[in-house]
PDB file of C-alpha atoms and ligand atoms in Angstrom:
ATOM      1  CA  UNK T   1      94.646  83.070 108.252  1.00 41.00           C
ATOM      2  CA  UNK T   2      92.038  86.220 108.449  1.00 54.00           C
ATOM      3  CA  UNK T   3      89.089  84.780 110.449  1.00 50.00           C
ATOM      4  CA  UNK T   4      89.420  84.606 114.171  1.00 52.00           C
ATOM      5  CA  UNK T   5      90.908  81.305 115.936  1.00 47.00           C
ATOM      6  CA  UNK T   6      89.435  81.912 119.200  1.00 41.00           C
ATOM      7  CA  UNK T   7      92.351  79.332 120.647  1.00 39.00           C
ATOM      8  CA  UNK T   8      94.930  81.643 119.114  1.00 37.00           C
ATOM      9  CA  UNK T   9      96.963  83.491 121.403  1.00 34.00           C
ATOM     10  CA  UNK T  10      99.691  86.419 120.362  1.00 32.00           C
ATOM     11  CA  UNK T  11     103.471  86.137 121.718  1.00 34.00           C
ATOM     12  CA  UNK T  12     104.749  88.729 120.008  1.00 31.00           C
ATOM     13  CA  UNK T  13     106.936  91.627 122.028  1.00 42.00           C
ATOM     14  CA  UNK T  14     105.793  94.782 121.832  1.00 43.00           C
ATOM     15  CA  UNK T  15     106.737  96.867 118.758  1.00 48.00           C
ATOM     16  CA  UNK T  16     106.326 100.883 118.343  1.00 76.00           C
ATOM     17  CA  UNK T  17     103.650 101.504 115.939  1.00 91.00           C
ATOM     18  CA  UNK T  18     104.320 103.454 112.752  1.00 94.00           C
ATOM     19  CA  UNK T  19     103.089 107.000 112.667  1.00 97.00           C
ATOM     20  CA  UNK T  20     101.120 107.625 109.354  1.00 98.00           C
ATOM     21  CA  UNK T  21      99.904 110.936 107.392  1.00 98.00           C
ATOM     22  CA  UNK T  22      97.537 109.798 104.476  1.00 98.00           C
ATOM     23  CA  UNK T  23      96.046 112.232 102.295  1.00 98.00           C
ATOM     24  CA  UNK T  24      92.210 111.053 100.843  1.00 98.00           C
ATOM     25  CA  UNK T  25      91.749 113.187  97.864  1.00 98.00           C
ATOM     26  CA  UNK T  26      88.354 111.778  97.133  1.00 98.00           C
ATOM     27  CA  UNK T  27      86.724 113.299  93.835  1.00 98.00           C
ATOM     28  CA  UNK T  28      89.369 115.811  93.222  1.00 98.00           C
ATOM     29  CA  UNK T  29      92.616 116.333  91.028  1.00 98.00           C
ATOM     30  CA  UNK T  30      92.150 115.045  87.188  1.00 98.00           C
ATOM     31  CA  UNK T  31      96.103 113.519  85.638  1.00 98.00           C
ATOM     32  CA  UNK T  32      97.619 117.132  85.328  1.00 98.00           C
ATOM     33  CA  UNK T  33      96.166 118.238  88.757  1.00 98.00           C
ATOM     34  CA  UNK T  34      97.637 114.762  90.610  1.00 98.00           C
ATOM     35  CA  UNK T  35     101.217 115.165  88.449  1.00 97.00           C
ATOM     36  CA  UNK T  36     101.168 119.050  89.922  1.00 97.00           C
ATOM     37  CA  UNK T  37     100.648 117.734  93.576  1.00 98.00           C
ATOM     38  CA  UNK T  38     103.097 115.115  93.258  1.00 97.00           C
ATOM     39  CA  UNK T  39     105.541 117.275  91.872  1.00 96.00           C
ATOM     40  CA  UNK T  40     104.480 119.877  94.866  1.00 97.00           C
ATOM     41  CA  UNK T  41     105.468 117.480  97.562  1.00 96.00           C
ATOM     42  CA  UNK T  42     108.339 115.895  95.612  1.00 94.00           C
ATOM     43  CA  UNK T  43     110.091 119.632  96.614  1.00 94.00           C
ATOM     44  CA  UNK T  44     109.216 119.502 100.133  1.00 94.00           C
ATOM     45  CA  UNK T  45     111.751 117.684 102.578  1.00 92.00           C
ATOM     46  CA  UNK T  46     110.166 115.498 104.739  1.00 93.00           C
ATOM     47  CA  UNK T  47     111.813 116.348 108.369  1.00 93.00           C
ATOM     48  CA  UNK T  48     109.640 113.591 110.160  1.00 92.00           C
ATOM     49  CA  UNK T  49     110.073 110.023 110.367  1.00 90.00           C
ATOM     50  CA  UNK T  50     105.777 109.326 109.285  1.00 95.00           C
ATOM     51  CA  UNK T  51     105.007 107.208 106.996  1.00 96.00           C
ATOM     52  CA  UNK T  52     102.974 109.135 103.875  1.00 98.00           C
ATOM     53  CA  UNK T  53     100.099 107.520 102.096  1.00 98.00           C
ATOM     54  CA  UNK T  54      98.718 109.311  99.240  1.00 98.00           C
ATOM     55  CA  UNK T  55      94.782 108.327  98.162  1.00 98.00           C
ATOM     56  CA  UNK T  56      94.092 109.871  94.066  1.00 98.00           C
ATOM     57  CA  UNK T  57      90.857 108.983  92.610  1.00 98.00           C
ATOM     58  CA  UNK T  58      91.238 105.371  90.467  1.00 98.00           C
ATOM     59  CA  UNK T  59      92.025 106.822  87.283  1.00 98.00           C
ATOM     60  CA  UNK T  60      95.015 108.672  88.395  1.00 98.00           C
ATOM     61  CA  UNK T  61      96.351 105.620  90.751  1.00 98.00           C
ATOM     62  CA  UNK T  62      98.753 104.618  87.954  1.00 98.00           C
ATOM     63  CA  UNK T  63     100.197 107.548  86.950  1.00 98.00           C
ATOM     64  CA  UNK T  64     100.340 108.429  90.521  1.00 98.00           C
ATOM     65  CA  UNK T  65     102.136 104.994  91.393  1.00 98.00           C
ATOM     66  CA  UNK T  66     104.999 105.376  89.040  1.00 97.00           C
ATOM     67  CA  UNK T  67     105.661 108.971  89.717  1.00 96.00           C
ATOM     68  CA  UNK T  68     106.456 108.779  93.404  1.00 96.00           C
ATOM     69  CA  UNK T  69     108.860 105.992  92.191  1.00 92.00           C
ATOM     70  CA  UNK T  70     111.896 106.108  94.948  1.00 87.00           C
ATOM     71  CA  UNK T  71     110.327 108.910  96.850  1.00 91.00           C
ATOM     72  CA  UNK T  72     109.102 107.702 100.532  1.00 92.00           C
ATOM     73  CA  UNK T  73     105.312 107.467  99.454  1.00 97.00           C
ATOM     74  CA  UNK T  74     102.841 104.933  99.096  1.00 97.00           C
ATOM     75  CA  UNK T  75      99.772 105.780  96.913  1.00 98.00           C
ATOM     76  CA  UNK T  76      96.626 103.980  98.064  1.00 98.00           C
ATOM     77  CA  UNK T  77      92.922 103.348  96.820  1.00 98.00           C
ATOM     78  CA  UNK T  78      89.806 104.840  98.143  1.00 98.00           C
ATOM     79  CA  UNK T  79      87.614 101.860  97.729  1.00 98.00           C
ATOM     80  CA  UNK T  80      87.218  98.524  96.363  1.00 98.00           C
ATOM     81  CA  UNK T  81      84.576  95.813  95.496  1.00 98.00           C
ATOM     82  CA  UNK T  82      84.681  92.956  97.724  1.00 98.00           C
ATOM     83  CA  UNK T  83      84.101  90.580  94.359  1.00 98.00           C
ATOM     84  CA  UNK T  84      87.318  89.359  92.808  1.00 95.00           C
ATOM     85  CA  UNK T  85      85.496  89.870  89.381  1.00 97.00           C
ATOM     86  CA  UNK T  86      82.880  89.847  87.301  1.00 97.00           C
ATOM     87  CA  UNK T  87      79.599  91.682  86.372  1.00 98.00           C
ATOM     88  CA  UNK T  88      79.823  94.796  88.394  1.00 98.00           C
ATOM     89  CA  UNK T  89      79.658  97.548  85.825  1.00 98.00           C
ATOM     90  CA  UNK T  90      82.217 100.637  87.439  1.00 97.00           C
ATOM     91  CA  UNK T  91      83.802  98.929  90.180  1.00 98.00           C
ATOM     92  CA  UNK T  92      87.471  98.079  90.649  1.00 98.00           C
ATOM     93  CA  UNK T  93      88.360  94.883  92.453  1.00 98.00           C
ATOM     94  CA  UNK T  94      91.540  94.453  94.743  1.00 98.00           C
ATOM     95  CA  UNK T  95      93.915  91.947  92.062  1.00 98.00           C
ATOM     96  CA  UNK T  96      93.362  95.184  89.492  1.00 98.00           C
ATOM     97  CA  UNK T  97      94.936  97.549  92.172  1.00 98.00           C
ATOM     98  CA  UNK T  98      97.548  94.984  92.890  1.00 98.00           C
ATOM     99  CA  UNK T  99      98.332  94.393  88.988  1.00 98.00           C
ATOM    100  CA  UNK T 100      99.268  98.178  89.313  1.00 97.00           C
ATOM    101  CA  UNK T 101     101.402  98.406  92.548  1.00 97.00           C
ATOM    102  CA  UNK T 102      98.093  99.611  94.796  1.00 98.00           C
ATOM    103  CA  UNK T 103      98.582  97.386  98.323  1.00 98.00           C
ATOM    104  CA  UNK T 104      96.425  99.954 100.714  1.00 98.00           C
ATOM    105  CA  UNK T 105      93.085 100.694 100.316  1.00 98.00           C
ATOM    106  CA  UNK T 106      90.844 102.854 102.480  1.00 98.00           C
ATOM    107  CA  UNK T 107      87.704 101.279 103.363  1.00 98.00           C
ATOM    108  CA  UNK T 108      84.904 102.704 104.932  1.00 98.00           C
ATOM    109  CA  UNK T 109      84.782 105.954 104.801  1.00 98.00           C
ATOM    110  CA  UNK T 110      81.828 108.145 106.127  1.00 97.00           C
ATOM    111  CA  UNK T 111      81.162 109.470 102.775  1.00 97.00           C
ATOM    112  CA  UNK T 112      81.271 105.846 101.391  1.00 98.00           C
ATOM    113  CA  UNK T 113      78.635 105.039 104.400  1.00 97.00           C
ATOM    114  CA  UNK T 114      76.507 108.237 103.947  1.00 96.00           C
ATOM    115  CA  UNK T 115      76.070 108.795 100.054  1.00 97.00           C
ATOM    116  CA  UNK T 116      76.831 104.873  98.757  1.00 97.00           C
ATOM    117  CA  UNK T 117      74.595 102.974 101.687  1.00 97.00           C
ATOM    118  CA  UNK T 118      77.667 100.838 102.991  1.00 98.00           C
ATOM    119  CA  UNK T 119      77.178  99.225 106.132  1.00 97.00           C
ATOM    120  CA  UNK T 120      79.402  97.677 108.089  1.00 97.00           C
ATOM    121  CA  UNK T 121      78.433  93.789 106.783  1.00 97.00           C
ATOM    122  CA  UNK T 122      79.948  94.856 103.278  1.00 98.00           C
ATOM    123  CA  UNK T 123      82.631  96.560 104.789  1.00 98.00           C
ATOM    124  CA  UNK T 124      82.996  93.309 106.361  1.00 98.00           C
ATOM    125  CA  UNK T 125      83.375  91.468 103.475  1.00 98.00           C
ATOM    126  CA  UNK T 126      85.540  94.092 101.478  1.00 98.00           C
ATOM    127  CA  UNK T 127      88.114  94.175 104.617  1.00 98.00           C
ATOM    128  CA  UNK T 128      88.441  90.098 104.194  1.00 98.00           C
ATOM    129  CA  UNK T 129      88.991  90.454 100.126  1.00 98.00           C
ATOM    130  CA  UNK T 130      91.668  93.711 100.614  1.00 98.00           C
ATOM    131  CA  UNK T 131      93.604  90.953 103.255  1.00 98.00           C
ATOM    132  CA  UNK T 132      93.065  88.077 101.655  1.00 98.00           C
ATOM    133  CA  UNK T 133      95.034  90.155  98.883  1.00 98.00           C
ATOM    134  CA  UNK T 134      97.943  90.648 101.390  1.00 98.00           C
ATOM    135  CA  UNK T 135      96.534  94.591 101.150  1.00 98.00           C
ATOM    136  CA  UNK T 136      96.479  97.113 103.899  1.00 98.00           C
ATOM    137  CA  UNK T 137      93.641  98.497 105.409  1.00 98.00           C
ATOM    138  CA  UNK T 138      92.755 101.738 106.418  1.00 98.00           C
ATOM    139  CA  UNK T 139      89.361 101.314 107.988  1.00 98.00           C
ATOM    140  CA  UNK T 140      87.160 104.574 108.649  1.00 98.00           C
ATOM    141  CA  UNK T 141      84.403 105.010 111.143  1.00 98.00           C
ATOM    142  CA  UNK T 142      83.418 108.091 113.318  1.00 98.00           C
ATOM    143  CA  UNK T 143      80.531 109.270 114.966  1.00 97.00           C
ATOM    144  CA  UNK T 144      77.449 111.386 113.772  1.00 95.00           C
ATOM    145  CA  UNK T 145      77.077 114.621 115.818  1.00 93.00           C
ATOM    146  CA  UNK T 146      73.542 113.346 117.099  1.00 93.00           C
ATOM    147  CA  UNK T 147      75.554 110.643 118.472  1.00 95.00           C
ATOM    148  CA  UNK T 148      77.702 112.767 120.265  1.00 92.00           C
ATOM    149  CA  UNK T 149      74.804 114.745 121.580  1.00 90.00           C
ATOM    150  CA  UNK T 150      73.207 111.848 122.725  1.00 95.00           C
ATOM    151  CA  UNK T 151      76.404 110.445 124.180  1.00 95.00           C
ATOM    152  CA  UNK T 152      76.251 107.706 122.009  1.00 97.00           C
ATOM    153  CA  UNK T 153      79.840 108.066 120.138  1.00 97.00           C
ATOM    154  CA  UNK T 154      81.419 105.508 122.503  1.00 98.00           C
ATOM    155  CA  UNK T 155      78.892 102.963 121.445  1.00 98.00           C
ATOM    156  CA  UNK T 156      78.508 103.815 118.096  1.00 98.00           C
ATOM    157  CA  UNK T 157      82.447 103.574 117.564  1.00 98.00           C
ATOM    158  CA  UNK T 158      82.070 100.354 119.165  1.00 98.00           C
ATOM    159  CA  UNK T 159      79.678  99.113 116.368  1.00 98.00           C
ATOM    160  CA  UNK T 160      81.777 100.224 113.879  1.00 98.00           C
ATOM    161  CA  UNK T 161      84.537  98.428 114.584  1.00 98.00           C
ATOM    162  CA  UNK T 162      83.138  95.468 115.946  1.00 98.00           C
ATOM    163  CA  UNK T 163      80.823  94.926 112.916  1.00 98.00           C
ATOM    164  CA  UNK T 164      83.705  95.140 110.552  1.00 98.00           C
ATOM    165  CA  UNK T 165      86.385  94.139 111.838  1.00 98.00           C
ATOM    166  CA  UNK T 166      86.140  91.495 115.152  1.00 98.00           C
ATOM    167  CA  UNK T 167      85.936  88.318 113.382  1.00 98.00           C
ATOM    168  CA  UNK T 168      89.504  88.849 112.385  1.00 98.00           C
ATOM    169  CA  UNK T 169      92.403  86.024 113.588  1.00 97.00           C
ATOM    170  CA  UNK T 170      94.391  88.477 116.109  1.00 97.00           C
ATOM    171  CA  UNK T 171      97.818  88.282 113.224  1.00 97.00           C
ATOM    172  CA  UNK T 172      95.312  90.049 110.596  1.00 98.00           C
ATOM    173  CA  UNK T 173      95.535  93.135 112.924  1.00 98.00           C
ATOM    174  CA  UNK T 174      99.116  94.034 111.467  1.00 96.00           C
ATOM    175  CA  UNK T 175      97.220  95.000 107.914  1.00 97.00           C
ATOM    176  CA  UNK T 176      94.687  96.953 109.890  1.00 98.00           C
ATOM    177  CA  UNK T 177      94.949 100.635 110.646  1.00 98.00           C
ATOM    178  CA  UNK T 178      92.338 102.141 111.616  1.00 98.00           C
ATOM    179  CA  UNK T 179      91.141 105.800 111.105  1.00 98.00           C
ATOM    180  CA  UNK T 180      89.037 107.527 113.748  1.00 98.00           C
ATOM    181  CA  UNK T 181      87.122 110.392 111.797  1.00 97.00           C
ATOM    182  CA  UNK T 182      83.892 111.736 113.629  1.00 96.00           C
ATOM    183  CA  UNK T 183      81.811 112.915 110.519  1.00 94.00           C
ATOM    184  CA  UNK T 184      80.871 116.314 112.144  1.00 91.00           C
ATOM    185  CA  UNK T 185      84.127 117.185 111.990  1.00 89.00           C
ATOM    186  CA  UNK T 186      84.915 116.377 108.238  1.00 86.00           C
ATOM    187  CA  UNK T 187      85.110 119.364 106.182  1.00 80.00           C
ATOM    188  CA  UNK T 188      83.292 121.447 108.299  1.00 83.00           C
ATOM    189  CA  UNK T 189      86.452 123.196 109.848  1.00 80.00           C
ATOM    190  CA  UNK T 190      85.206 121.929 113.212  1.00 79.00           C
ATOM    191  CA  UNK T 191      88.228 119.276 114.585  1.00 83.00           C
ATOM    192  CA  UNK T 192      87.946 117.236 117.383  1.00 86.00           C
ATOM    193  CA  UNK T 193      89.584 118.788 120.406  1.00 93.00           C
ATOM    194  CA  UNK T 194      93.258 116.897 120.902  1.00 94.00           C
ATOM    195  CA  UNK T 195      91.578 115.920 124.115  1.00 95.00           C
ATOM    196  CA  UNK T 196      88.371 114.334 122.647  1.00 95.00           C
ATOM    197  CA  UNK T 197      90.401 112.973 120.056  1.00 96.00           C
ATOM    198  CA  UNK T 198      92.799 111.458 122.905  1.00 97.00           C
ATOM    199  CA  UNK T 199      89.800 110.495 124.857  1.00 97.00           C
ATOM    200  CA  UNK T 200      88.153 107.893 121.724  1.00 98.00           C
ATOM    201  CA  UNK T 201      91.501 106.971 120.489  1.00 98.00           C
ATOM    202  CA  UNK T 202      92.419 105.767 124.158  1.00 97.00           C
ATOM    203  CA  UNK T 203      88.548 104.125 123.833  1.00 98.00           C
ATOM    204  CA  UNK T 204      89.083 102.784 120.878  1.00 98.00           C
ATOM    205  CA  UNK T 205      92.523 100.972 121.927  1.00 98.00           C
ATOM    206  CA  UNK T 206      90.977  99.336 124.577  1.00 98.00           C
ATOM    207  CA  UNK T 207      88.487  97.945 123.183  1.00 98.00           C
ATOM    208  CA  UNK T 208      91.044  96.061 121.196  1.00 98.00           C
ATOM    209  CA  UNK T 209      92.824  95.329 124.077  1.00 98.00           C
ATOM    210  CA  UNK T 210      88.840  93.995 125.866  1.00 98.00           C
ATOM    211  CA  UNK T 211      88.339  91.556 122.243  1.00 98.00           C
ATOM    212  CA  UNK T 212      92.254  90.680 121.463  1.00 98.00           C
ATOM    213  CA  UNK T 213      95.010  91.636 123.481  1.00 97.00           C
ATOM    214  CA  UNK T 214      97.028  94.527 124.393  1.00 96.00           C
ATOM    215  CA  UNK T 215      99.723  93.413 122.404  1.00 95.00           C
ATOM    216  CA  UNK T 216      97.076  93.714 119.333  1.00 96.00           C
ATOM    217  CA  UNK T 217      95.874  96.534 120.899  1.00 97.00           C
ATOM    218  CA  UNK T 218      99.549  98.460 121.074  1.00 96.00           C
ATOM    219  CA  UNK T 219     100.549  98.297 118.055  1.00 96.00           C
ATOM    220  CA  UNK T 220      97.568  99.266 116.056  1.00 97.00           C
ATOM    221  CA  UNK T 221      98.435 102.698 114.070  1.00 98.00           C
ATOM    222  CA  UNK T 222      94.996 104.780 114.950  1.00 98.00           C
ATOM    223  CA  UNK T 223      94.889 107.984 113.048  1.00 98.00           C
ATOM    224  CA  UNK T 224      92.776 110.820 113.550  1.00 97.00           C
ATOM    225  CA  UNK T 225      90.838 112.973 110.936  1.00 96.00           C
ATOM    226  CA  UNK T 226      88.544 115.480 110.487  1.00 94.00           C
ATOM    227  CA  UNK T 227      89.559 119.283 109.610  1.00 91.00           C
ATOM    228  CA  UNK T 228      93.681 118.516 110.542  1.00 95.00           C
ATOM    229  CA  UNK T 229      95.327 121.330 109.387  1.00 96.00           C
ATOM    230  CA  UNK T 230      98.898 122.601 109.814  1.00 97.00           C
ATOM    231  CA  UNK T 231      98.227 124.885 112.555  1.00 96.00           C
ATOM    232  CA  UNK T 232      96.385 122.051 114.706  1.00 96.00           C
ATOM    233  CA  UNK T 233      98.165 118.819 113.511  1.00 97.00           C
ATOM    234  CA  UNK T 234     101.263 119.430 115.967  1.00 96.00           C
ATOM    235  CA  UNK T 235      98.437 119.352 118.881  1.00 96.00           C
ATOM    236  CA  UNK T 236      96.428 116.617 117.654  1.00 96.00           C
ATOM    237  CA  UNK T 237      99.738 114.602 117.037  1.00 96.00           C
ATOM    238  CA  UNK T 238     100.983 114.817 120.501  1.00 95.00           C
ATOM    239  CA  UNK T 239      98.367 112.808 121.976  1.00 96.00           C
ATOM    240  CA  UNK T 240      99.771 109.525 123.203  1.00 96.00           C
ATOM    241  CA  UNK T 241      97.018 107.484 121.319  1.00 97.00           C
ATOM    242  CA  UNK T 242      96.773 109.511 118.225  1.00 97.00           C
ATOM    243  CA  UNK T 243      99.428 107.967 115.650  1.00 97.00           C
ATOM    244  CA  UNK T 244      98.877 109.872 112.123  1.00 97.00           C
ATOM    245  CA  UNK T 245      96.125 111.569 110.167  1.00 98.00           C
ATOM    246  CA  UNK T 246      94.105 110.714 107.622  1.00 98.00           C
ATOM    247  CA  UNK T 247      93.604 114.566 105.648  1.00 98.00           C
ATOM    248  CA  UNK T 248      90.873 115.244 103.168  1.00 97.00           C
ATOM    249  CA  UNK T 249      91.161 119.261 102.043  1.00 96.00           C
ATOM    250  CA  UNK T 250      94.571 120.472 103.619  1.00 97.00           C
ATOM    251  CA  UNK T 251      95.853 116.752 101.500  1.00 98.00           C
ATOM    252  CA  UNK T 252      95.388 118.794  98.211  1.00 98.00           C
ATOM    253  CA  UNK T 253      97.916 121.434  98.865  1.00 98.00           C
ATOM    254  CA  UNK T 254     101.288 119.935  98.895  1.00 98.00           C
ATOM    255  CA  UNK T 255     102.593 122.502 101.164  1.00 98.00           C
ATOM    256  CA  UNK T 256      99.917 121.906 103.693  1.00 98.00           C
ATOM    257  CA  UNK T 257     100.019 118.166 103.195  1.00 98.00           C
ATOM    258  CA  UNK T 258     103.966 118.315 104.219  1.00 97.00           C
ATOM    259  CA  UNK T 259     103.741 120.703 107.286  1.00 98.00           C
ATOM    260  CA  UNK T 260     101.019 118.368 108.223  1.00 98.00           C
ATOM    261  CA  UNK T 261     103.722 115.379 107.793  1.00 97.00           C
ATOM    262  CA  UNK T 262     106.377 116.634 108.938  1.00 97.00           C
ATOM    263  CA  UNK T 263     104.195 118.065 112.683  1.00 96.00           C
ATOM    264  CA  UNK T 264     105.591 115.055 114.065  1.00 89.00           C
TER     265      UNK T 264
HETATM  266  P1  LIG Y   1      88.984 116.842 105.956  1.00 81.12           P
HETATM  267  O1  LIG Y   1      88.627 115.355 105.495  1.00 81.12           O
HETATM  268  O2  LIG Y   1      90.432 116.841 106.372  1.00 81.12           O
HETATM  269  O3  LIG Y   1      88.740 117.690 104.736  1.00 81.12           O
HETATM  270  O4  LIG Y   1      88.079 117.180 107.087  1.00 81.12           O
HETATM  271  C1  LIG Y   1      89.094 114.233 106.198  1.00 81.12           C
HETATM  272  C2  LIG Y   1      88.606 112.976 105.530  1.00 81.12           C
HETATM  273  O5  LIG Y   1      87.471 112.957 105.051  1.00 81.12           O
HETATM  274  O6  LIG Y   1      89.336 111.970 105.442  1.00 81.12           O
END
């Protein structure tokens, strides 16, 4: 069941959460560019134990899929439509990823919020298709600057996650991570200081705790993103709330990508 049972209480014992890297490579890498990268970080040993999500654009998610075929690497999907089907010239709906392997999406992003006008009611409804699917979510939210100048990040975090996400049944939280990325830090070589990223992350997993429980709230993977880099991921990483990245330009260089996996 996805939507919240307000009567439903979790029992479960604690578990350690898993420690992720995922590389978004948004609009980048055509099929020879994705093979290359593939084969770049097929080469690399990983040393750590994080899990590794890797995000192509749609057209390579195939080719993608069966080349990392026994290697420790799960290729996900930027987006989805929430529809099952039908008449939505260009979109991709979640049984077409499924029909090729794809079980993780990433949902949410700022650049999906700033340049494609979603809000959080349609991320809403695309987070209840991608579980209803029995897919993984890697929900994105983060902060504007102004916000942080204003002191609003707290707040707007809140929203964020609240909107999307809080009418979920407590047991749909285990196909939920969740991927703090303030947008002022996105590309712009500006990162989060491991403290301020220590400070929302520890904000963020309360808040879970407030609405569900800690249980919930302790074993949610939270990842942090926004410029990581190898010289700064071993910092960011060592924060007792920060459990993985999420890596946009340092995800399309495979020796980058792996000194960023292997930081833990
Ligand atoms: P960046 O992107 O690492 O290039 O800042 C992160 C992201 O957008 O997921």
């Amino acid at each position: 069941m996805i939507k919240k049972d307000i009567n439903t209480t979790t029992t479960n014992l604690y578990t350690m959460r898993k420690n992720i890297v995922a590389g978004n490579w948004k609009m980048n890498t055509d099929l020879a560019e994705t093979q290359d990268l593939i084969s770049g970080l097929k080469k690399i040993a990983k040393t750590s134990n994080a899990e590794v999500i890797i995000a192509p654009p749609f057209v390579n998610l195939y080719s993608a899929f069966e080349s990392v075929k026994g290697l420790d690497i799960t290729v996900a999907a930027q987006n989805m439509h929430q529809s099952d089907s039908g008449a939505f010239t260009g979109e991709i709906s979640a049984s077409m990823l499924k029909s090729i392997g794809i079980n993780t999406v990433i949902l949410g992003h700022s650049e999906r919020r700033a340049f494609f006008n979603e809000k959080e009611d349609l991320l809403a409804e695309k987070v209840n298709t991608a579980l209803e699917n029995d897919m993984t979510v890697i929900y994105c939210f983060g902060e504007e600057l102004k916000d942080r100048k204003f002191s609003e990040h707290f707040e707007v975090v809140h929203k964020q996650i609240s909107n999307a996400l809080f009418h979920l049944d407590a047991s749909a939280w285990e196909n939920i991570v969740l991927a703090y990325e303030p947008v002022w830090a996105i590309g712009t070589g500006e990162t989060a200081s491991p403290d301020q990223a220590q400070e929302m992350h520890a904000y963020i997993r309360k808040t879970i705790a407030d609405e569900y429980s800690e249980d919930v709230a302790e074993k949610v993977t939270i990842l942090y993103g926004g410029s990581v880099k190898p010289n700064n991921a071993e910092e960011i990483f060592s924060k007792p709330d920060v459990d993985g990245g999420l890596i946009g330009g340092a995800s399309l260089k495979a020796e980058d990508f792996m000194a960023i996996v292997n930081a833990f």
